[in-house]
Amino acid sequence: MDRRQHRKTSKWDWRQLLSKGITKKLIVAGIITALCGLLIVNIFIWTSDVSKLNKPAPQPTIIYDQNGEIASKISNSKIEGVGIKQIPDEVVQAVIATEDQRFYKHSGINYFAIMKAFFKNMLSGDIVAGGSTVTQQLAKNAFLTHERTYTRKVKELIITKKIERTYSKDEIMERYLNQIYFGEGAWGIQRAAKTYFGKEASELTLSESAMLAGLIKAPSILSPFKNMEKSVERRDLVLSLMEKEGYITQADVEKAKEQSVVLNEEKVEDEYDGNYPYYVDHIIQEAMTKYKLSKNEILSGGLHIFTELNPTIQKGTEEVYQNDNYFPASQNDQLLQSGAIFIDPKSGGIQGLVGGRGQHTFLGFNRATQLVRQPGSTMKPLAVYTPALEKGYEVFDLLQDRPLDIGGYQPKNFDKQYRGEVTMYDAVVNSYNVPPVWLLNQIGLQQGTNAVEEFGIPLQEKDHALGIALGGMHEGTSPLAMAQAYTTFANNGTMVEAHSIRKIEDSDGKVMAKWKSKSTEVIKPEVAQKITYMLRGVVKEGTGKKAFMEGLDIAGKTGSTQLPFANEAGTKDHWFVGYTPDIVGAVWLGYDQTDENHYLAPSSSGTTPVIFKEILSKAKSELSDEKFAVSTIEKKYKNEIKKIKEKEEKARKEKEKENKEKNKEKNKGKGKEKNKEKKDKGKERDGEEEDEDEEDEDE
């Protein structure tokens, strides 16, 4: 071996030795780091306090109105706890098969599920999935918020480990089943059994156990009271999962599927139903969605929630909804439903709302905020008339009102009549359908859909059609969204985001969350005033006349929607969205399930405007006599109004003259007919006499 080769080999050996040394050091460092990390995690686990699960001592949350006075108290402290021995094995098995198949095998965390969720989150770029076990769900519900962050997930894992080291599997399952929410105001398995089936938890059948376990995923959507078909479908899936896990046989599955679902007809008394129940429901929902608080925090955390609730307006709304005289008669088998919401246009504060008629269910369906229905003609000012005014059209410009066919779309007016041309004002006031469709086609569909979205109403792809001019949407929108949109008109073009919560404090008075006002100038003040000018006409002389009140300046728009089946003598939904300078309200009326036997009268003019008016009359002490800022608009249109009135008067006189001439001709015709009848009768009598004479002669 020559010297150069030896030198090269020596150099390579040195590098290999160095590399091996670094690798060993890295391995050792990695092991030490892992051990330190494990030690730190175990210290966190060891120091975590989960004793709350031993003796839960929830404090009621206090809700305050806009004046700082106590309005309501809420708590979940009246959960009917049951021991694991009183819970049927089928319930536990159904929950495990559905929520956590490895419950008895893992130590609180399903690492496979977490890795699966981790990769899904990495692909999406956000936290969209979790790998929660029953123990993790218990940790989250009892100790944490529902915020989707990695920090909260780490806390959840630490608390989960502590729970697993502190309690047995049966104790964990018992606490989980006593705290989880099953919908319809039912917290815990015992109350769920009573609410849905009118029996003790210990008496639940396999079919009933599977149905309740299936509710945990989405109790509001899967409730058999609201959607039996989806609930049964979910139950069947749970039964299949139980068979797959080996808890039951195929024969058990078939037998359970054959068992008819008999729901409890008598509602279990809602122990949390205090003052202003629907408003409280919305506060809870807002606290969870906007401020990421858990139900458990809200219901038992001793919080102080300061709200926008106006007790006078809220009480007035509730009084109207408790009086059947303000509503059309319902069918015997289904109560005609309704929802109403009222917002301060300047602050966006929700001052009052009621989400339904009849028995209230804690955290049940709220038709004022959660309902999604087509808004009918209440959409016209948003989708058509506002963007048209922005494009340069004027209130008294003439619009086409003739038979229309645009790509097969043929809108019709309510009365099936056409007037040739009408002013925009008349089209709005009388809620004609053809002119707004024609106008939207003129300004461009995109202008209309853009305007709707600027008003805070999201649209689906299928909504981008000329039918949006008349409120035709694939799904629809809520009274809350419509009221918020109309605050733009009442607030001179600026829309403030609607909200019910001003501030949340913990039990010690420390501020946890505070409302930050979000406002947007949607349209120019002059455009808002022009819309208000026309909508005030709706209430003064148009389809919304029954909302008119002496002493209050009111503007608004009626709306109704077509039935999903052929019937021209009825409608599916009735709407009225109205406002004064101080308050904006939206009222919806309809059946939860519309069919051939459950629908409304053809016109909304005599229903929703009346409800709106009655609520305002009970809240009048809270409303000022302020007038809309439309005086400059009125001056601008003074000459146009004069010309139109003169034209209308001339047309009226011509019509009267025409009718008089028609009546004269009619009377002349009647006179001739009478003379003819007399002559004919005379001839008949002469003929009869001749016949008699002939008969006599024959005889």
XYZ file of C-alpha atoms in Angstrom:
699
model
C 0.000 0.000 0.000
C 1.506 3.321 -1.002
C 1.557 6.355 1.261
C -1.271 8.214 -0.511
C -3.607 5.222 -0.294
C -2.788 4.714 3.392
C -3.443 8.418 4.093
C -6.835 8.203 2.296
C -7.874 5.073 4.198
C -6.889 6.592 7.541
C -8.896 9.715 6.772
C -12.023 7.620 5.935
C -11.655 5.555 9.155
C -11.464 8.769 11.162
C -14.679 10.081 9.554
C -16.486 6.817 10.219
C -15.445 6.856 13.853
C -16.494 10.491 14.174
C -19.828 9.754 12.515
C -20.464 6.813 14.827
C -19.597 8.959 17.824
C -22.016 11.718 16.777
C -24.764 9.162 16.116
C -24.317 7.645 19.570
C -24.428 11.079 21.151
C -27.555 11.967 19.206
C -29.217 8.726 20.255
C -28.279 9.293 23.884
C -29.457 12.921 23.675
C -32.696 11.777 22.081
C -33.306 9.205 24.809
C -32.566 11.745 27.541
C -34.865 14.312 25.873
C -37.635 11.733 25.543
C -37.234 10.689 29.179
C -37.277 14.321 30.295
C -40.351 14.963 28.168
C -42.016 11.871 29.584
C -41.120 12.981 33.095
C -42.540 16.470 32.482
C -45.744 15.046 31.007
C -46.101 12.705 33.990
C -45.550 15.604 36.372
C -48.364 17.471 34.618
C -50.537 14.365 34.807
C -49.689 13.780 38.460
C -50.421 17.422 39.402
C -53.657 17.641 37.401
C -56.755 17.862 39.578
C -59.732 15.783 38.429
C -61.417 15.560 41.817
C -64.267 17.582 40.326
C -65.575 14.298 38.961
C -65.982 12.922 42.487
C -68.481 15.434 43.815
C -69.646 17.821 41.136
C -70.725 21.101 42.719
C -71.927 23.194 39.804
C -72.759 26.855 40.317
C -75.643 28.442 38.407
C -74.768 30.906 35.676
C -76.474 34.286 36.047
C -77.751 36.163 33.001
C -78.205 39.949 33.117
C -80.364 42.145 30.878
C -79.191 45.346 29.149
C -79.848 47.310 32.362
C -77.561 45.082 34.430
C -80.497 43.473 36.246
C -80.698 39.701 36.761
C -82.847 38.262 33.978
C -82.413 34.505 34.412
C -80.358 31.760 36.029
C -79.319 28.515 34.387
C -77.791 25.347 35.777
C -77.440 21.649 35.027
C -77.152 20.729 38.694
C -80.373 18.713 38.614
C -78.968 15.883 36.509
C -80.458 12.594 37.662
C -77.357 10.531 38.215
C -77.525 6.737 38.083
C -74.953 4.127 39.055
C -73.328 1.890 36.460
C -75.324 -1.069 37.835
C -78.588 0.687 36.947
C -77.428 1.242 33.369
C -78.162 -1.704 31.036
C -75.159 -3.421 29.454
C -76.707 -2.696 26.042
C -76.380 1.067 26.667
C -72.686 0.769 27.566
C -72.032 -1.569 24.630
C -73.860 0.712 22.195
C -71.818 3.724 23.344
C -68.537 1.808 23.107
C -69.354 0.417 19.646
C -70.262 3.898 18.409
C -67.928 6.262 20.249
C -64.882 4.266 21.396
C -64.415 0.627 20.292
C -61.142 0.227 22.244
C -62.500 1.710 25.483
C -61.566 -1.276 27.676
C -58.205 -1.792 25.914
C -56.600 1.664 25.825
C -55.373 3.774 28.725
C -57.507 6.748 27.812
C -56.005 7.594 24.435
C -56.467 5.812 21.110
C -53.138 6.600 19.439
C -54.177 5.065 16.123
C -57.239 7.340 15.951
C -55.111 10.355 16.918
C -52.557 9.651 14.164
C -55.380 9.239 11.654
C -56.886 12.577 12.754
C -53.429 14.219 12.749
C -52.800 13.371 9.091
C -56.308 14.515 8.175
C -55.638 17.849 9.910
C -52.244 18.175 8.185
C -53.870 17.669 4.791
C -56.599 20.233 5.493
C -54.275 22.796 7.055
C -56.642 23.166 10.001
C -58.017 21.148 12.913
C -61.014 19.436 11.356
C -60.930 16.035 13.046
C -60.192 14.530 16.425
C -59.586 11.048 17.759
C -61.504 11.420 20.999
C -62.145 8.450 23.265
C -64.933 8.350 25.853
C -62.417 9.437 28.497
C -61.259 12.341 26.330
C -64.861 13.428 25.779
C -65.418 13.340 29.543
C -62.260 15.417 30.071
C -63.344 17.923 27.443
C -66.931 18.262 28.709
C -65.974 18.510 32.367
C -62.786 20.581 32.270
C -62.170 22.224 28.899
C -63.728 24.351 26.150
C -64.604 23.098 22.651
C -61.942 25.312 21.078
C -60.093 23.504 18.252
C -56.417 24.210 19.033
C -53.406 21.967 19.598
C -52.859 23.566 23.026
C -56.308 22.508 24.180
C -55.708 19.044 22.723
C -52.523 18.649 24.800
C -54.404 19.713 27.950
C -57.124 17.221 27.074
C -54.593 14.362 26.763
C -53.008 15.214 30.128
C -56.370 15.350 31.939
C -57.465 12.165 30.161
C -54.427 10.302 31.486
C -55.111 11.585 35.005
C -58.744 10.425 34.821
C -57.637 6.977 33.646
C -55.159 6.691 36.537
C -57.733 7.886 39.072
C -60.896 6.015 38.092
C -61.805 2.539 36.900
C -63.312 2.006 33.444
C -66.785 1.507 34.931
C -66.475 4.719 36.957
C -65.402 6.630 33.848
C -68.322 5.234 31.837
C -70.758 6.049 34.661
C -69.606 9.680 34.833
C -69.653 9.982 31.058
C -73.224 8.684 30.720
C -74.434 10.939 33.533
C -72.981 14.119 31.976
C -73.371 13.747 28.218
C -76.124 15.694 26.403
C -78.745 13.654 24.522
C -80.799 16.546 23.100
C -84.334 17.805 23.878
C -83.020 19.239 27.163
C -81.975 15.801 28.442
C -78.648 15.676 30.286
C -77.526 12.201 31.307
C -78.848 8.755 30.415
C -81.582 8.725 33.082
C -83.240 11.937 31.898
C -82.767 10.883 28.270
C -84.632 7.627 28.949
C -87.503 9.568 30.544
C -87.577 12.304 27.889
C -87.637 10.024 24.859
C -89.285 6.844 26.149
C -90.945 7.739 29.471
C -89.064 5.106 31.455
C -86.110 4.569 33.778
C -82.665 4.031 32.265
C -82.647 0.500 33.705
C -85.741 -0.351 31.601
C -84.285 0.547 28.205
C -84.482 -2.083 25.458
C -81.705 -2.880 22.985
C -83.416 -0.809 20.269
C -83.872 2.168 22.623
C -80.294 1.885 23.905
C -78.948 1.977 20.348
C -81.117 4.982 19.487
C -79.913 6.982 22.508
C -76.272 6.090 21.839
C -76.751 7.307 18.284
C -77.943 10.731 19.485
C -74.615 11.649 21.119
C -73.016 12.617 17.790
C -75.629 15.282 16.881
C -78.589 15.335 19.303
C -80.450 18.266 17.724
C -80.358 16.836 14.200
C -80.929 13.169 15.100
C -83.723 13.623 17.660
C -86.617 11.233 16.859
C -89.030 14.005 17.883
C -87.758 16.088 14.945
C -86.589 13.498 12.422
C -87.687 9.923 13.065
C -86.274 8.683 9.750
C -82.738 9.928 10.477
C -82.940 8.720 14.077
C -83.966 5.187 13.041
C -81.262 5.161 10.352
C -78.692 6.124 12.993
C -80.041 3.467 15.416
C -79.650 0.791 12.739
C -76.040 1.864 12.179
C -75.339 1.566 15.924
C -76.872 -1.933 15.962
C -74.626 -2.947 13.042
C -71.568 -1.617 14.897
C -72.590 -3.558 18.015
C -72.806 -6.749 15.942
C -69.431 -6.016 14.356
C -67.872 -5.657 17.837
C -69.405 -8.991 18.889
C -71.817 -7.623 21.496
C -74.960 -8.906 19.767
C -75.905 -11.376 17.024
C -77.495 -10.765 13.626
C -80.731 -12.166 15.056
C -80.592 -9.555 17.844
C -80.107 -6.831 15.221
C -83.128 -7.932 13.186
C -85.310 -8.253 16.288
C -84.320 -4.761 17.501
C -85.009 -3.261 14.073
C -88.489 -4.768 14.064
C -89.319 -3.176 17.422
C -91.481 -0.087 16.872
C -90.235 3.183 18.367
C -92.737 4.432 20.944
C -91.852 7.960 22.045
C -92.968 9.546 25.293
C -96.009 11.708 24.476
C -95.803 13.640 27.755
C -92.830 15.966 27.817
C -90.600 15.677 30.877
C -90.697 18.919 32.838
C -87.748 21.068 31.866
C -86.043 21.870 35.138
C -83.824 24.537 33.580
C -86.684 26.475 32.008
C -86.430 29.830 33.787
C -87.162 33.314 32.553
C -86.946 34.118 28.838
C -86.199 30.531 27.751
C -85.669 31.100 24.017
C -83.401 34.074 24.619
C -81.408 32.022 27.135
C -81.070 29.209 24.589
C -79.591 31.655 22.099
C -77.173 33.028 24.698
C -75.890 29.508 25.359
C -75.481 28.834 21.630
C -73.679 32.152 21.102
C -71.371 31.554 24.062
C -70.409 28.176 22.591
C -69.960 29.258 18.972
C -68.494 32.761 19.359
C -66.603 32.396 22.617
C -65.798 28.649 22.504
C -67.237 27.849 25.928
C -68.494 24.333 26.630
C -72.062 23.606 27.692
C -70.730 22.407 31.016
C -68.890 25.701 31.614
C -72.004 27.698 30.808
C -74.465 25.582 32.780
C -72.392 24.939 35.871
C -69.472 27.367 35.810
C -71.059 30.126 37.877
C -70.563 32.611 35.041
C -72.003 36.120 34.813
C -73.288 36.816 31.294
C -74.269 40.403 30.468
C -76.612 40.645 27.488
C -78.529 42.969 25.138
C -81.885 41.620 26.348
C -84.583 44.286 26.696
C -87.064 42.849 29.247
C -90.004 44.932 27.967
C -89.534 43.837 24.360
C -88.857 40.229 25.369
C -91.922 40.044 27.619
C -94.072 41.661 24.931
C -92.922 39.121 22.350
C -93.592 36.220 24.730
C -97.069 37.553 25.576
C -98.015 37.712 21.899
C -96.728 34.182 21.304
C -98.737 32.861 24.235
C -101.961 34.270 22.776
C -103.445 32.051 20.042
C -105.745 34.874 18.894
C -102.862 36.493 17.002
C -102.228 33.356 14.949
C -104.266 31.465 12.335
C -105.887 28.237 13.525
C -103.657 25.148 13.449
C -104.493 21.661 12.261
C -105.272 19.291 15.139
C -102.211 17.110 14.585
C -99.616 19.877 14.113
C -99.215 23.281 15.730
C -98.706 26.190 13.345
C -95.254 27.490 14.255
C -93.591 30.876 14.254
C -90.438 32.713 15.270
C -89.679 36.405 15.837
C -86.545 38.400 16.592
C -85.937 42.110 17.316
C -82.609 43.939 16.958
C -81.359 47.425 17.824
C -80.136 48.697 14.413
C -77.549 51.031 15.915
C -75.807 48.519 18.205
C -76.763 45.185 16.631
C -77.982 44.043 20.041
C -80.689 41.371 20.001
C -83.358 42.841 22.275
C -85.901 40.056 22.193
C -86.731 36.790 20.480
C -89.091 33.840 20.636
C -88.239 30.665 18.753
C -91.559 28.861 18.703
C -95.101 28.336 19.933
C -96.269 25.760 22.445
C -94.051 23.848 24.871
C -90.473 25.111 25.058
C -87.637 22.586 25.114
C -84.299 23.549 26.645
C -81.797 24.049 23.802
C -84.430 22.814 21.358
C -84.988 24.133 17.841
C -85.066 27.945 17.748
C -87.084 29.198 14.771
C -85.945 32.790 15.289
C -82.263 31.957 14.826
C -81.881 28.415 13.460
C -84.776 28.117 11.023
C -83.802 28.183 7.337
C -86.643 28.960 4.909
C -87.071 30.828 1.630
C -87.733 34.515 2.487
C -90.166 35.271 -0.339
C -90.726 38.922 -1.263
C -88.773 40.185 1.769
C -85.729 39.491 -0.427
C -86.806 42.006 -3.122
C -85.320 45.117 -1.430
C -82.010 43.290 -0.898
C -81.572 41.481 -4.214
C -83.199 43.924 -6.646
C -84.233 47.380 -5.517
C -81.083 48.296 -3.577
C -78.629 47.382 -6.380
C -80.955 49.030 -8.935
C -80.918 52.310 -6.983
C -77.133 52.035 -6.729
C -76.996 51.632 -10.522
C -78.896 54.900 -11.013
C -82.544 53.861 -11.127
C -84.997 56.100 -9.279
C -87.972 55.381 -7.040
C -90.506 56.586 -9.616
C -88.853 55.144 -12.704
C -91.171 52.952 -14.772
C -90.626 49.189 -14.756
C -92.061 46.614 -17.145
C -95.064 44.607 -15.923
C -95.853 42.418 -18.920
C -95.750 38.649 -19.529
C -92.113 37.634 -19.115
C -90.198 34.565 -20.286
C -86.458 34.562 -19.589
C -84.954 31.216 -20.461
C -88.154 29.442 -19.506
C -88.579 31.354 -16.236
C -92.054 32.939 -16.253
C -92.861 34.898 -13.070
C -96.492 35.785 -12.349
C -98.043 38.492 -10.200
C -100.109 37.443 -7.203
C -103.367 38.517 -8.877
C -102.372 37.069 -12.304
C -102.807 40.563 -13.807
C -100.364 42.735 -15.798
C -100.329 46.531 -15.793
C -97.976 47.266 -18.671
C -95.733 49.649 -16.736
C -95.552 50.505 -13.037
C -93.269 52.720 -10.988
C -90.678 51.098 -8.764
C -92.587 52.551 -5.803
C -95.834 50.844 -6.822
C -94.016 47.584 -7.542
C -92.619 47.594 -3.997
C -95.772 48.787 -2.229
C -98.026 46.250 -3.965
C -95.403 43.480 -4.030
C -95.689 42.805 -7.758
C -93.485 39.919 -8.914
C -92.864 40.564 -12.607
C -91.230 44.052 -12.327
C -88.423 43.004 -9.922
C -87.522 39.982 -12.074
C -87.448 42.207 -15.167
C -85.368 44.786 -13.290
C -82.859 42.230 -11.980
C -82.398 40.955 -15.515
C -81.769 44.553 -16.642
C -79.118 45.385 -14.030
C -77.526 41.921 -14.172
C -78.003 38.889 -11.945
C -74.488 39.239 -10.508
C -75.355 42.705 -9.162
C -78.262 41.202 -7.245
C -76.463 38.190 -5.790
C -73.480 40.334 -4.782
C -75.854 42.688 -2.959
C -77.513 39.834 -1.059
C -74.140 38.561 0.170
C -73.086 42.088 1.167
C -76.201 42.152 3.355
C -74.735 39.163 5.223
C -76.842 36.414 3.633
C -74.683 33.620 2.164
C -75.843 32.080 -1.113
C -75.331 28.644 -2.583
C -74.425 28.066 -6.227
C -78.032 27.087 -6.992
C -79.241 30.456 -5.648
C -77.579 32.332 -8.517
C -80.708 32.542 -10.663
C -83.351 35.177 -11.423
C -85.654 33.530 -8.877
C -83.549 35.200 -6.159
C -85.493 38.382 -7.033
C -88.557 36.791 -5.395
C -86.655 35.090 -2.567
C -86.228 31.809 -4.417
C -83.335 30.023 -2.685
C -82.258 26.391 -2.639
C -82.502 26.293 1.164
C -83.184 29.782 2.472
C -82.225 31.974 5.397
C -83.245 32.724 8.983
C -85.304 35.482 10.636
C -82.082 36.512 12.421
C -80.242 36.972 9.115
C -83.143 38.879 7.543
C -83.509 41.195 10.555
C -79.760 41.874 10.557
C -79.857 42.678 6.824
C -82.725 45.158 7.287
C -80.833 46.974 10.072
C -78.863 48.449 7.158
C -81.926 50.422 6.052
C -82.856 51.519 9.575
C -79.261 52.543 10.308
C -78.715 54.724 7.217
C -76.744 52.148 5.221
C -74.542 50.674 7.969
C -75.036 47.110 9.215
C -73.818 46.126 12.697
C -73.369 42.417 13.404
C -76.216 41.028 15.514
C -75.301 39.650 18.939
C -76.870 38.895 22.308
C -73.828 38.854 24.640
C -72.007 42.006 25.756
C -69.609 40.473 28.263
C -68.868 37.211 30.107
C -67.252 37.088 33.548
C -66.180 34.028 35.531
C -67.450 33.292 39.038
C -64.803 35.631 40.496
C -65.763 38.546 38.248
C -62.792 38.212 35.888
C -63.682 39.142 32.283
C -63.488 36.066 30.047
C -64.936 37.551 26.853
C -66.208 40.886 25.595
C -68.195 41.890 22.512
C -66.259 43.837 19.897
C -68.559 45.773 17.582
C -68.328 44.878 13.886
C -70.004 47.305 11.497
C -69.986 47.600 7.699
C -71.225 50.357 5.412
C -73.234 48.223 3.008
C -74.904 51.054 1.049
C -74.842 54.842 0.920
C -77.245 56.696 3.275
C -79.249 58.099 0.338
C -79.924 54.595 -1.023
C -81.026 53.407 2.430
C -83.393 56.376 2.686
C -84.930 55.639 -0.723
C -85.560 52.024 0.274
C -87.070 53.182 3.572
C -89.266 55.656 1.696
C -90.709 52.799 -0.389
C -90.979 50.321 2.503
C -92.775 52.932 4.570
C -95.267 53.064 1.701
C -95.760 49.288 2.062
C -97.004 49.856 5.622
C -98.977 53.032 4.860
C -100.822 51.901 1.752
C -99.597 48.505 0.595
C -99.410 44.838 1.569
C -98.138 45.667 5.069
C -100.995 47.984 6.103
C -101.859 45.800 9.101
C -98.499 46.674 10.669
C -99.381 50.388 10.700
C -99.472 52.099 14.117
C -100.360 55.666 15.000
C -97.393 57.524 16.468
C -94.721 55.202 15.062
C -92.873 55.560 11.779
C -92.816 51.981 10.451
C -91.385 50.537 7.243
C -91.376 46.913 6.198
C -91.956 44.195 3.643
C -94.287 41.207 3.529
C -93.332 37.891 1.978
C -94.762 34.471 1.200
C -93.455 31.366 -0.577
C -94.933 28.769 -2.891
C -96.001 25.324 -1.753
C -93.809 22.390 -2.824
C -96.869 20.853 -4.513
C -99.534 22.129 -6.910
C -102.005 24.273 -4.969
C -102.687 27.896 -5.841
C -104.912 28.370 -2.794
C -102.091 28.302 -0.274
C -98.489 29.154 0.636
C -95.696 27.531 2.648
C -94.186 30.467 4.557
C -95.339 33.917 5.666
C -92.819 36.654 6.494
C -92.745 40.239 7.641
C -89.516 42.162 8.174
C -90.192 45.626 9.547
C -88.485 48.457 11.359
C -88.674 51.843 13.029
C -85.639 54.113 13.590
C -85.167 52.270 16.937
C -85.823 48.604 16.231
C -85.816 45.999 13.451
C -87.909 42.851 13.624
C -88.444 39.736 11.520
C -91.452 37.433 11.926
C -91.823 34.016 10.259
C -94.953 31.856 10.251
C -95.434 28.333 8.933
C -95.589 24.612 9.673
C -92.474 22.636 10.569
C -93.711 19.952 8.183
C -95.628 21.363 5.205
C -97.830 18.968 3.240
C -101.232 18.782 1.504
C -102.981 19.132 4.878
C -100.666 21.668 6.502
C -100.168 24.978 4.715
C -101.032 28.673 4.979
C -103.461 31.070 3.305
C -102.358 32.603 -0.033
C -101.418 36.014 1.405
C -99.221 37.021 4.349
C -100.816 40.487 4.607
C -103.155 39.485 7.430
C -100.792 37.327 9.497
C -97.157 38.300 10.100
C -97.711 42.107 9.960
C -100.347 41.692 12.697
C -97.916 39.740 14.909
C -95.240 42.392 14.330
C -97.652 45.211 15.198
C -98.875 43.529 18.405
C -95.321 43.009 19.642
C -94.444 46.651 18.957
C -97.615 47.836 20.686
C -96.548 45.983 23.849
C -93.034 47.424 23.579
C -94.081 50.973 22.666
C -92.722 52.418 25.913
C -89.219 51.449 24.728
C -89.597 53.118 21.323
C -89.185 56.807 20.534
C -91.361 58.907 18.225
C -88.335 59.554 16.006
C -89.141 59.768 12.291
C -87.172 58.299 9.410
C -84.645 60.667 7.819
C -86.422 60.729 4.462
C -87.537 64.382 4.303
C -84.974 65.210 1.589
C -86.166 62.204 -0.410
C -89.782 63.332 -0.054
C -88.902 66.825 -1.295
C -87.010 65.354 -4.215
C -89.990 63.273 -5.278
C -92.642 65.900 -4.528
C -93.198 66.813 -8.194
C -93.117 63.168 -9.276
C -95.699 62.298 -6.637
C -97.896 65.209 -7.755
C -97.726 64.095 -11.394
C -98.452 60.498 -10.457
C -101.394 61.508 -8.276
C -102.780 63.663 -11.102
C -102.301 60.786 -13.519
C -103.992 58.395 -11.096
C -106.870 60.846 -10.586
C -107.290 61.246 -14.345
C -107.230 57.486 -14.812
C -109.766 57.102 -11.985
C -112.156 59.622 -13.582
C -111.781 58.001 -17.001
C -112.474 54.646 -15.417
C -115.573 56.039 -13.691
C -116.780 57.537 -16.983
C -116.130 54.267 -18.769
C -118.019 52.339 -16.079
C -120.968 54.770 -16.285
C -121.178 54.325 -20.048
C -120.973 50.573 -19.639
C -123.750 50.686 -17.044
C -125.908 52.818 -19.377
C -125.426 50.350 -22.204
C -126.127 47.547 -19.776
C -129.333 49.215 -18.574
C -130.447 49.864 -22.159
C -129.821 46.251 -22.951
C -131.783 45.193 -19.894
C -134.699 47.491 -20.977
C -134.762 45.971 -24.444
C -134.641 42.491 -22.951
C -137.565 43.323 -20.645
C -139.665 44.666 -23.567
C -138.814 41.605 -25.576
C -139.769 39.359 -22.659
C -143.119 41.180 -22.350
C -143.824 40.747 -26.069
C -142.795 37.097 -25.931
C -145.012 36.496 -22.905
C -147.935 38.204 -24.712
C -147.401 35.980 -27.717
C -147.213 32.935 -25.465
C -150.514 33.854 -23.819
C -152.147 34.411 -27.262
C -150.824 31.076 -28.358
C -152.134 29.373 -25.251
C -155.611 30.868 -25.837
C -155.540 29.679 -29.443
C -154.538 26.212 -28.291
C -157.334 26.131 -25.757
C -159.857 27.184 -28.419
C -158.592 24.457 -30.704
C -158.890 21.880 -27.934
C -162.433 23.018 -27.214
C -163.292 22.658 -30.821
C -161.940 19.129 -30.918
C -163.939 18.224 -27.926
